Short mmCIF file of C-alpha atoms and ligand atoms in Angstrom, two decimals:
data_model
loop_
_atom_site.label_atom_id
_atom_site.label_comp_id
_atom_site.label_asym_id
_atom_site.label_seq_id
_atom_site.Cartn_x
_atom_site.Cartn_y
_atom_site.Cartn_z
CA MET A 169 216.22 54.30 155.05
CA SER A 170 214.10 52.22 157.91
CA GLY A 171 210.29 53.83 159.42
CA LEU A 172 209.19 54.43 156.00
CA LYS A 173 205.45 54.33 156.54
CA TYR A 174 204.92 52.12 153.23
CA PRO A 175 206.37 49.43 152.08
CA LEU A 176 208.98 50.15 149.57
CA LYS A 177 208.42 47.27 147.10
CA VAL A 178 210.29 48.84 143.86
CA LYS A 179 213.64 51.04 143.92
CA ALA A 180 215.13 52.45 140.76
CA VAL A 181 218.21 53.97 142.46
CA TRP A 182 220.08 53.33 145.93
CA TRP A 183 222.98 53.37 147.89
CA ASP A 184 225.12 50.45 148.24
CA GLU A 185 226.75 51.34 152.02
CA GLY A 186 229.28 48.65 151.91
CA GLU A 187 231.15 48.98 148.87
CA LYS A 188 230.17 52.77 148.46
CA ARG A 189 228.46 52.72 145.03
CA VAL A 190 225.53 53.77 143.49
CA CYS A 191 223.13 50.99 142.38
CA TRP A 192 220.39 51.19 139.85
CA ILE A 193 217.97 48.86 138.00
CA ASN A 194 218.63 49.39 133.98
CA THR A 195 215.11 50.60 132.95
CA LEU A 196 215.56 49.62 129.65
CA LYS A 197 215.67 45.87 130.12
CA LEU A 198 212.31 45.84 132.14
CA PRO A 199 209.82 44.36 132.25
CA PHE A 200 211.34 41.25 131.32
CA GLU A 201 214.79 41.34 132.94
CA LYS A 202 215.71 42.84 136.08
CA GLU A 203 219.22 43.76 135.53
CA VAL A 204 220.95 45.20 138.70
CA ILE A 205 224.16 47.68 137.90
CA CYS A 206 226.60 49.30 140.95
CA SER A 207 229.28 51.30 140.35
CA ASP A 208 231.50 54.24 141.44
CA ASP A 209 232.52 55.70 138.05
CA VAL A 210 231.06 58.60 136.96
CA GLU A 211 231.45 58.13 133.50
CA ARG A 212 229.65 55.50 133.69
CA VAL A 213 226.39 56.81 135.87
CA ALA A 214 226.37 59.49 133.26
CA LYS A 215 226.36 56.98 130.53
CA ALA A 216 223.26 55.42 132.57
CA ILE A 217 221.52 58.70 132.58
CA VAL A 218 222.03 59.65 129.11
CA ASP A 219 221.06 55.91 127.71
CA MET A 220 218.32 55.88 130.01
CA GLU A 221 219.25 52.81 132.04
CA ILE A 222 218.10 55.45 135.03
CA ARG A 223 215.64 58.20 133.47
CA GLY A 224 212.88 60.05 135.34
CA ALA A 225 213.59 63.57 136.64
CA PRO A 226 213.83 62.61 140.38
CA ALA A 227 215.64 59.39 139.94
CA ILE A 228 218.21 61.05 137.54
CA GLY A 229 219.21 63.53 140.38
CA VAL A 230 219.43 61.28 143.37
CA SER A 231 221.39 59.03 140.96
CA ALA A 232 223.75 61.81 139.94
CA ALA A 233 224.24 63.00 143.88
CA LEU A 234 225.21 59.39 144.61
CA ALA A 235 227.46 59.13 141.70
CA LEU A 236 229.61 62.05 143.28
CA ALA A 237 229.44 60.51 146.61
CA ALA A 238 230.70 57.18 145.28
CA TYR A 239 233.16 59.03 143.16
CA SER A 240 234.66 60.66 146.14
CA TYR A 241 235.52 57.56 147.77
CA LYS A 242 237.39 56.33 144.60
CA LEU A 243 239.21 59.25 144.54
CA LEU A 244 240.47 59.12 148.43
CA SER A 245 244.00 58.24 147.99
CA MET A 246 244.64 61.53 145.74
CA GLU A 247 246.53 64.96 146.71
CA VAL A 248 243.96 67.41 148.03
CA ARG A 249 244.02 69.68 145.10
CA ASP A 250 243.69 66.48 142.44
CA PHE A 251 240.77 65.03 144.96
CA TYR A 252 238.88 68.46 144.26
CA SER A 253 239.67 69.60 140.99
CA GLU A 254 238.12 65.79 139.71
CA LEU A 255 235.03 66.19 141.50
CA MET A 256 234.46 69.55 140.19
CA LYS A 257 235.18 67.97 136.66
CA ALA A 258 232.85 64.99 137.53
CA ILE A 259 229.91 67.44 138.51
CA ASP A 260 230.33 69.10 134.80
CA ARG A 261 230.28 65.73 133.13
CA LEU A 262 226.98 65.21 135.03
CA TRP A 263 225.55 68.40 134.32
CA ARG A 264 225.82 67.48 130.43
CA THR A 265 223.71 64.22 130.66
CA ARG A 266 220.16 65.29 129.81
CA PRO A 267 218.85 68.88 129.61
CA THR A 268 215.29 69.16 130.66
CA ALA A 269 214.74 67.56 134.39
CA HIS A 270 215.05 70.37 136.48
CA ASN A 271 216.54 68.05 139.25
CA LEU A 272 219.54 67.26 138.16
CA PHE A 273 220.67 70.74 138.24
CA TRP A 274 219.38 71.35 141.77
CA ALA A 275 220.79 67.98 143.00
CA LEU A 276 224.37 69.04 141.65
CA ASP A 277 224.03 72.27 143.22
CA ARG A 278 223.25 71.12 146.25
CA LEU A 279 226.63 68.64 145.69
CA LYS A 280 228.91 71.46 144.37
CA LYS A 281 227.98 73.42 147.66
CA ILE A 282 229.38 70.68 149.46
CA ILE A 283 232.25 70.38 147.79
CA VAL A 284 233.28 73.69 147.68
CA ASN A 285 232.50 74.25 151.15
CA SER A 286 234.88 71.39 152.35
CA ARG A 287 237.80 72.77 149.93
CA GLU A 288 237.27 76.01 150.94
CA SER A 289 237.56 74.81 154.88
CA ARG A 290 240.39 72.98 154.17
CA LEU A 291 238.80 69.42 154.63
CA LYS A 292 241.30 66.38 153.80
CA PRO A 293 239.64 64.35 151.41
CA SER A 294 238.73 61.29 154.24
CA GLU A 295 236.49 64.19 155.81
CA ALA A 296 235.24 65.43 152.69
CA VAL A 297 233.99 62.47 151.32
CA GLU A 298 231.67 61.86 154.49
CA GLU A 299 230.19 65.64 154.24
CA ILE A 300 229.65 64.66 150.40
CA GLU A 301 227.90 60.79 151.05
CA LYS A 302 225.39 62.67 153.97
CA GLU A 303 224.18 65.23 151.55
CA ALA A 304 223.98 62.88 148.63
CA LEU A 305 222.10 60.44 151.25
CA SER A 306 219.99 63.37 152.23
CA ILE A 307 218.91 63.89 148.75
CA LEU A 308 217.89 60.35 148.54
CA ASN A 309 215.88 60.07 151.88
CA GLU A 310 214.10 63.83 151.12
CA ASP A 311 212.93 62.40 147.68
CA LEU A 312 211.67 59.39 149.77
CA GLU A 313 209.77 61.37 152.12
CA ALA A 314 208.53 63.84 149.75
CA ASN A 315 207.18 61.32 147.45
CA ILE A 316 205.05 60.10 150.62
CA LYS A 317 203.96 63.66 151.28
CA ILE A 318 202.87 63.77 147.83
CA GLY A 319 200.81 60.27 147.34
CA GLU A 320 199.22 61.40 150.65
CA TYR A 321 198.08 65.04 149.55
CA GLY A 322 196.94 63.71 146.18
CA ALA A 323 195.30 60.65 147.44
CA GLU A 324 192.43 62.91 148.94
CA LEU A 325 191.89 64.56 145.74
CA ILE A 326 191.09 61.08 144.14
CA PRO A 327 187.41 59.56 144.47
CA ASP A 328 186.37 56.29 145.19
CA ASN A 329 185.93 54.14 142.15
CA ALA A 330 188.23 56.53 140.22
CA THR A 331 189.95 55.99 136.49
CA ILE A 332 192.88 57.52 136.63
CA MET A 333 194.84 58.50 133.31
CA THR A 334 198.78 58.51 133.42
CA HIS A 335 201.28 59.37 130.78
CA CYS A 336 204.78 57.95 130.83
CA ASN A 337 206.28 56.63 134.23
CA ALA A 338 206.07 59.06 136.92
CA GLY A 339 206.23 55.97 139.29
CA ALA A 340 209.35 54.30 141.77
CA LEU A 341 211.39 53.87 138.70
CA ALA A 342 211.50 57.21 138.19
CA THR A 343 212.33 58.56 141.74
CA ALA A 344 213.73 56.87 145.01
CA GLY A 345 211.06 55.10 145.63
CA TYR A 346 207.01 55.25 145.56
CA GLY A 347 206.99 57.76 142.58
CA THR A 348 204.95 61.06 142.13
CA ALA A 349 201.94 60.36 140.07
CA LEU A 350 202.09 56.69 141.24
CA ALA A 351 203.01 57.52 145.14
CA ILE A 352 199.25 59.23 144.68
CA VAL A 353 197.82 55.92 143.15
CA ARG A 354 199.47 53.33 145.47
CA ILE A 355 198.18 55.56 148.41
CA ALA A 356 194.97 55.77 147.17
CA TRP A 357 194.97 52.37 146.91
CA TYR A 358 196.54 51.52 150.20
CA GLN A 359 193.79 53.39 151.81
CA GLY A 360 191.24 50.94 150.24
CA LYS A 361 189.86 53.22 147.35
CA ASN A 362 188.71 51.14 144.43
CA ILE A 363 190.79 52.74 141.37
CA ARG A 364 191.97 51.83 138.48
CA VAL A 365 195.03 53.21 135.98
CA ILE A 366 194.69 53.91 132.51
CA ALA A 367 198.49 53.97 130.93
CA THR A 368 199.62 55.32 127.88
CA GLU A 369 202.58 53.11 126.26
CA THR A 370 204.59 56.58 125.98
CA ARG A 371 206.35 56.01 122.29
CA PRO A 372 209.53 55.81 121.33
CA VAL A 373 210.79 54.82 124.99
CA LEU A 374 207.81 53.08 126.00
CA GLN A 375 207.99 54.27 129.77
CA GLY A 376 204.28 53.40 130.03
CA ALA A 377 204.02 50.29 128.70
CA ARG A 378 207.22 49.09 130.05
CA LEU A 379 207.48 50.42 133.41
CA THR A 380 204.24 52.11 134.58
CA VAL A 381 202.23 48.73 133.77
CA TRP A 382 204.80 46.66 135.78
CA GLU A 383 205.05 48.71 138.34
CA LEU A 384 201.19 48.45 139.06
CA LEU A 385 200.82 44.75 138.30
CA GLU A 386 203.62 44.21 140.90
CA GLU A 387 201.25 45.96 143.10
CA GLY A 388 198.26 44.50 142.37
CA ILE A 389 196.68 47.65 141.09
CA PRO A 390 194.04 47.27 137.69
CA VAL A 391 195.75 48.94 134.68
CA THR A 392 194.95 49.03 131.51
CA LEU A 393 197.27 49.69 128.44
CA ILE A 394 196.27 52.06 126.02
CA THR A 395 198.07 53.65 122.44
CA ASP A 396 199.33 57.22 123.09
CA ASN A 397 197.01 58.20 120.10
CA MET A 398 193.87 56.74 121.98
CA ALA A 399 193.95 58.74 124.88
CA GLY A 400 191.80 61.56 123.45
CA TYR A 401 189.00 59.54 122.51
CA ILE A 402 189.16 57.39 125.86
CA ILE A 403 188.98 60.93 127.57
CA ARG A 404 186.05 62.07 125.47
CA LYS A 405 184.11 58.57 125.93
CA LYS A 406 184.19 59.39 130.01
CA ILE A 407 186.14 56.17 130.67
CA VAL A 408 188.34 58.62 132.69
CA ASP A 409 187.86 60.80 136.03
CA LEU A 410 190.96 62.39 136.15
CA VAL A 411 194.54 62.81 134.99
CA ILE A 412 197.67 62.80 137.25
CA VAL A 413 201.17 63.07 135.25
CA GLY A 414 204.74 63.88 136.79
CA ALA A 415 206.61 66.67 135.56
CA ASP A 416 210.53 66.99 134.48
CA ARG A 417 210.28 71.00 135.52
CA VAL A 418 207.92 73.62 136.24
CA THR A 419 208.68 77.03 135.85
CA ARG A 420 207.62 80.21 138.01
CA GLU A 421 204.69 80.55 135.93
CA GLY A 422 203.32 77.22 135.99
CA TYR A 423 204.37 75.70 132.84
CA VAL A 424 205.00 71.95 132.85
CA ILE A 425 207.50 70.55 131.09
CA ASN A 426 207.10 66.57 130.81
CA LYS A 427 207.14 63.72 128.81
CA ILE A 428 206.25 64.48 125.05
CA GLY A 429 202.40 63.58 124.68
CA THR A 430 201.46 65.26 128.05
CA TYR A 431 200.26 68.43 126.47
CA MET A 432 197.90 66.62 124.09
CA ILE A 433 196.45 64.66 127.01
CA ALA A 434 195.94 68.12 129.01
CA LEU A 435 194.22 69.65 126.21
CA ALA A 436 191.76 66.58 125.95
CA ALA A 437 191.16 67.01 129.34
CA LYS A 438 190.43 70.36 129.48
CA ARG A 439 187.91 69.99 126.57
CA ASN A 440 186.33 67.33 128.27
CA ASN A 441 186.21 68.99 131.73
CA ILE A 442 188.22 66.47 133.57
CA PRO A 443 190.92 67.59 136.57
CA PHE A 444 194.54 67.42 135.08
CA TYR A 445 197.15 67.21 137.79
CA VAL A 446 200.46 67.44 137.94
CA ALA A 447 202.58 65.56 140.83
CA ALA A 448 205.77 67.08 141.31
CA PRO A 449 208.39 67.73 144.19
CA THR A 450 209.51 71.12 144.87
CA SER A 451 212.96 70.13 143.72
CA THR A 452 211.24 69.85 140.14
CA ILE A 453 210.41 73.83 140.33
CA ASP A 454 212.41 75.89 138.79
CA LEU A 455 211.63 79.71 139.64
CA LEU A 456 214.46 81.30 137.74
CA SER A 457 214.00 80.17 133.95
CA THR A 458 211.43 81.16 131.86
CA ILE A 459 209.61 78.63 129.70
CA ASP A 460 211.53 79.92 126.81
CA GLU A 461 215.23 79.27 128.50
CA VAL A 462 214.40 75.54 129.03
CA VAL A 463 215.95 73.34 126.88
CA ILE A 464 213.78 70.79 125.53
CA GLU A 465 215.83 67.51 125.11
CA GLU A 466 216.06 66.23 121.22
CA ARG A 467 217.13 62.72 121.23
CA ASN A 468 218.45 60.36 118.71
CA PRO A 469 215.89 59.88 115.93
CA ASP A 470 216.62 56.16 115.50
CA GLU A 471 214.47 55.84 118.80
CA VAL A 472 211.63 57.07 116.39
CA ARG A 473 212.79 54.86 112.93
CA ARG A 474 212.88 52.04 115.39
CA ILE A 475 210.49 50.01 117.75
CA ARG A 476 212.87 48.52 120.59
CA ASN A 477 215.73 47.45 118.07
CA THR A 478 213.72 47.05 114.87
CA TYR A 479 213.52 49.60 112.46
CA ILE A 480 209.87 50.48 110.92
CA VAL A 481 210.97 52.69 108.31
CA PRO A 482 214.03 53.10 106.13
CA GLU A 483 216.81 53.95 107.92
CA ASN A 484 217.34 57.31 106.51
CA THR A 485 213.65 58.46 107.22
CA PRO A 486 213.58 61.91 108.26
CA ALA A 487 212.13 62.03 111.88
CA LEU A 488 212.05 64.21 114.93
CA ASN A 489 212.47 63.08 118.29
CA TYR A 490 211.70 65.80 121.28
CA ALA A 491 211.37 64.14 124.37
CA PHE A 492 209.52 66.36 126.38
CA ASP A 493 206.51 69.19 125.53
CA ILE A 494 204.98 72.16 127.48
CA THR A 495 201.74 72.28 128.80
CA ASP A 496 200.54 75.65 129.70
CA PRO A 497 199.38 76.60 133.09
CA ASP A 498 195.70 77.31 132.23
CA LEU A 499 195.32 73.43 131.14
CA VAL A 500 196.64 72.60 134.64
CA SER A 501 194.17 71.90 137.74
CA GLY A 502 196.64 71.86 140.14
CA ILE A 503 200.35 70.90 141.20
CA ILE A 504 200.29 68.22 144.23
CA THR A 505 203.95 68.92 145.83
CA GLU A 506 205.19 67.20 149.47
CA LYS A 507 204.18 70.54 150.62
CA GLY A 508 200.37 70.45 149.48
CA VAL A 509 198.37 71.22 146.70
CA VAL A 510 199.24 74.55 144.52
CA LEU A 511 196.37 75.76 142.89
CA PRO A 512 196.27 78.56 140.21
CA PRO A 513 197.11 81.46 139.95
CA PHE A 514 200.51 79.68 139.82
CA HIS A 515 202.98 82.81 138.78
CA GLU A 516 201.55 83.54 142.93
CA ASN A 517 201.37 80.41 144.80
CA LEU A 518 204.37 78.45 143.59
CA VAL A 519 206.60 81.05 144.78
CA LYS A 520 204.76 81.10 148.01
CA ILE A 521 204.99 77.42 148.36
CA MET A 522 208.92 77.69 147.65
CA LYS A 523 209.35 80.00 150.33
O1 LIG B 91 212.64 60.56 129.52
P1 LIG B 91 212.41 60.07 131.04
O2 LIG B 91 211.65 58.58 130.75
O3 LIG B 91 213.21 60.76 131.62
O4 LIG B 91 211.04 61.31 131.26
C1 LIG B 91 210.42 61.10 132.13
C2 LIG B 91 209.24 61.87 132.58
O5 LIG B 91 208.70 62.41 131.57
C3 LIG B 91 208.80 61.78 134.03
O6 LIG B 91 206.76 62.39 133.43
C4 LIG B 91 209.13 63.09 134.61
O7 LIG B 91 210.21 62.87 134.76
C5 LIG B 91 208.19 62.89 136.29
S1 LIG B 91 208.97 61.12 137.02
C6 LIG B 91 208.44 61.52 138.12
#
């Protein structure tokens, strides 16, 4: 997309217009190797999402949409009936990749509507692919624009000389570009604010250490890495002025589902009277599910038993691996969206902003 207001230095997922494929950076290999993979195969993209080559709620939604567009071109020569039924199967496959990020289901629902409408309007595959591609590219471009807006609204909340703590990676590598929490950091930095970031390492997948630190170093924004269990002490020491994290899902009542460890940081922030902000596009807000209905992903315990590929305990050691946790609405100072900053009471104000 041209005409963006800020330089797009890091991209996680994009569309290969010439070959009609989805491309992504394999974030598992960062920061030491920048491997780019392109595909028009839904199974390959589904695997990339499950294995976390592609991760971060908005990036998961965008890549699923682009995967369907790429796959539709691959199916072009099929009989009309098979074309549409293969696409419905592809939606079902992508639906079953990761359960927590709302953006995935939001994006798949949008594509499903286009596919069903095309079928009901008796569009030929050659006509339908154009509609599907257009919708997938809208999802990509809307995410870029939303992140710029989130960055601009959020930057207003950042005082000069601030130290910002963030958790996991809510950066360009988790979105179509710029990030959510890190868009705020980027734009505050571009505005000339003297800021620095404290990044938690984010065990077990190390998105903070491997991705957030890399992204910020690429921009020249000062960043200091800490282990996850240092967060409470660093906040207590008054080193941090505010916390900004992303979200995988925000419910109607303002519960924030985000990377495991977020809740402990929010508790420490509350106890020490520092603001705890959540940066998320409205595609992350789920007005329909109650908090008890949200599925918190449990991943392979081997991720906990190992650091990268090395076991740190005997292989049969029992281990738990919840990928996300839940932060209560009363711990959240504000939710920064592309439509503005939502303040408490969230159960009233989230509905208003989603209208
Ligand atoms: O397991 P991940 O890496 O997909 O989890 C990512 C997060 O928890 C992010 O904070 C969230 O998706 C927001 S990204 C803008």
